[in-house]
XYZ file of C-alpha atoms in Angstrom:
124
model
C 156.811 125.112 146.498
C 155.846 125.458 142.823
C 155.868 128.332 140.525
C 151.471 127.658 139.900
C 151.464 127.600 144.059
C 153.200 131.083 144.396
C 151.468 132.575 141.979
C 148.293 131.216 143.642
C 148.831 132.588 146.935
C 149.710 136.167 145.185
C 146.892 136.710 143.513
C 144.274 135.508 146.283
C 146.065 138.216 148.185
C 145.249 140.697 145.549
C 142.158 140.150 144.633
C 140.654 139.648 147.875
C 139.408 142.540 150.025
C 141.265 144.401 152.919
C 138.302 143.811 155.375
C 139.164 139.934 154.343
C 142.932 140.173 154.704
C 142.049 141.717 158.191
C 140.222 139.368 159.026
C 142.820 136.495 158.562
C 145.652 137.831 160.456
C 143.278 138.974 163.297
C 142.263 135.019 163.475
C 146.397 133.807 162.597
C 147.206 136.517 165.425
C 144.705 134.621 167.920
C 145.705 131.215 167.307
C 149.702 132.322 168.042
C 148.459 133.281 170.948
C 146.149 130.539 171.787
C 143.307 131.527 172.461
C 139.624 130.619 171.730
C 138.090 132.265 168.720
C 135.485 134.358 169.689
C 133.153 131.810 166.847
C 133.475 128.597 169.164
C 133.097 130.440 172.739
C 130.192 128.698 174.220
C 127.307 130.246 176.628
C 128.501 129.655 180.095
C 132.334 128.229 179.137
C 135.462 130.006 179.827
C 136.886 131.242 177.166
C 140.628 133.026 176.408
C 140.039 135.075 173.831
C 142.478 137.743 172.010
C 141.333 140.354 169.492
C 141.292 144.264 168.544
C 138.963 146.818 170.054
C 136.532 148.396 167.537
C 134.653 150.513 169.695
C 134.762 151.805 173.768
C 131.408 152.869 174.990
C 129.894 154.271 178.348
C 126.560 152.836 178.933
C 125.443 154.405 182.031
C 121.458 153.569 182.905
C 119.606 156.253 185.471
C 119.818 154.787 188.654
C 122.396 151.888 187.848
C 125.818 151.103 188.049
C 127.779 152.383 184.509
C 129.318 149.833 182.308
C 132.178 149.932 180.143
C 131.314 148.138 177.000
C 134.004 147.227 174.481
C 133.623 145.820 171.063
C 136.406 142.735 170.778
C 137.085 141.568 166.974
C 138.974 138.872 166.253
C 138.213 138.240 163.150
C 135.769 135.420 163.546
C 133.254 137.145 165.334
C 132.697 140.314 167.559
C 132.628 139.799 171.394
C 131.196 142.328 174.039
C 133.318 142.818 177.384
C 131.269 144.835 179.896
C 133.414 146.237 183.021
C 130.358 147.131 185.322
C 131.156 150.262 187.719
C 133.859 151.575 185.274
C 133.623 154.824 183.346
C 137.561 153.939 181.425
C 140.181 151.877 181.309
C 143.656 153.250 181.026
C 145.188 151.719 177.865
C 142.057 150.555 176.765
C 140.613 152.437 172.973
C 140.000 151.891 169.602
C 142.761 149.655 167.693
C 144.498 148.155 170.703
C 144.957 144.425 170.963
C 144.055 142.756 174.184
C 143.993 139.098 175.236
C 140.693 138.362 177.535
C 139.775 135.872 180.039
C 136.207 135.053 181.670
C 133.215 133.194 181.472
C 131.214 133.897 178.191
C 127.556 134.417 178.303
C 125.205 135.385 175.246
C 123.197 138.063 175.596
C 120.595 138.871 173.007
C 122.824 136.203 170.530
C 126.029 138.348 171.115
C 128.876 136.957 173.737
C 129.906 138.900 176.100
C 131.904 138.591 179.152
C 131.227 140.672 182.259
C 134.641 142.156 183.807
C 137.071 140.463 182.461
C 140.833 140.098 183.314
C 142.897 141.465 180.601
C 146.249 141.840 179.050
C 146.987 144.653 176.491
C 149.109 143.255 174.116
C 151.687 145.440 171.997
C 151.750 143.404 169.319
C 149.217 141.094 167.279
């Protein structure tokens, strides 16, 4: 590898933002694992997806079931998982990395899966 290369590759890294850098090893963690980024999920496909929860929310509606609603980043996009009758998840908050697998709607633009099986991985 060259010296101009190196230096490159250094100072893309520095000048470029953290939310950027995130980003890219959120999408490099996905593809080690191999699964679909969340970006080329289609409506109605399966879809393996791995990413890190931003946000764990209870949407309960009077006179419905309640619904677990995650926020799954992976760096391409942000995918909804909806567990419908669940109130939490053991393991499941803000920051952990999981590895998802269902059939992908979109809902209002946004995919989501509904009750998905999942893995909580302890690494990216």
């Amino acid at each position: 590898m060259s010296l101009k290369t190196s230096f490159g590759k250094v100072a893309d890294r520095l000048t470029r933002s953290e939310t950027s850098l995130e980003r890219d090893e959120l999408r490099e963690a996905a593809r080690k694992h191999g699964a679909t980024p969340i970006c080329d999920a289609t409506d109605r496909s399966m879809a393996s997806c791995c990413g890190t929860v931003r946000s764990v929310s209870l949407r309960p509606r009077s006179g419905t079931v309640p619904a677990m609603v995650v926020d799954l980043d992976d760096g391409s996009r942000t995918m909804n998982l909806v567990w419908l009758g669940r109130r939490r998840i053991g393991g499941i908050e803000p920051g952990v990395y999981l590895k998802v697998k269902g059939r992908v709607t979109y809902l209002k633009g946004v995919p989501t899966i509904f009750n998905p099986a999942y893995e909580i991985k302890q690494d990216r």
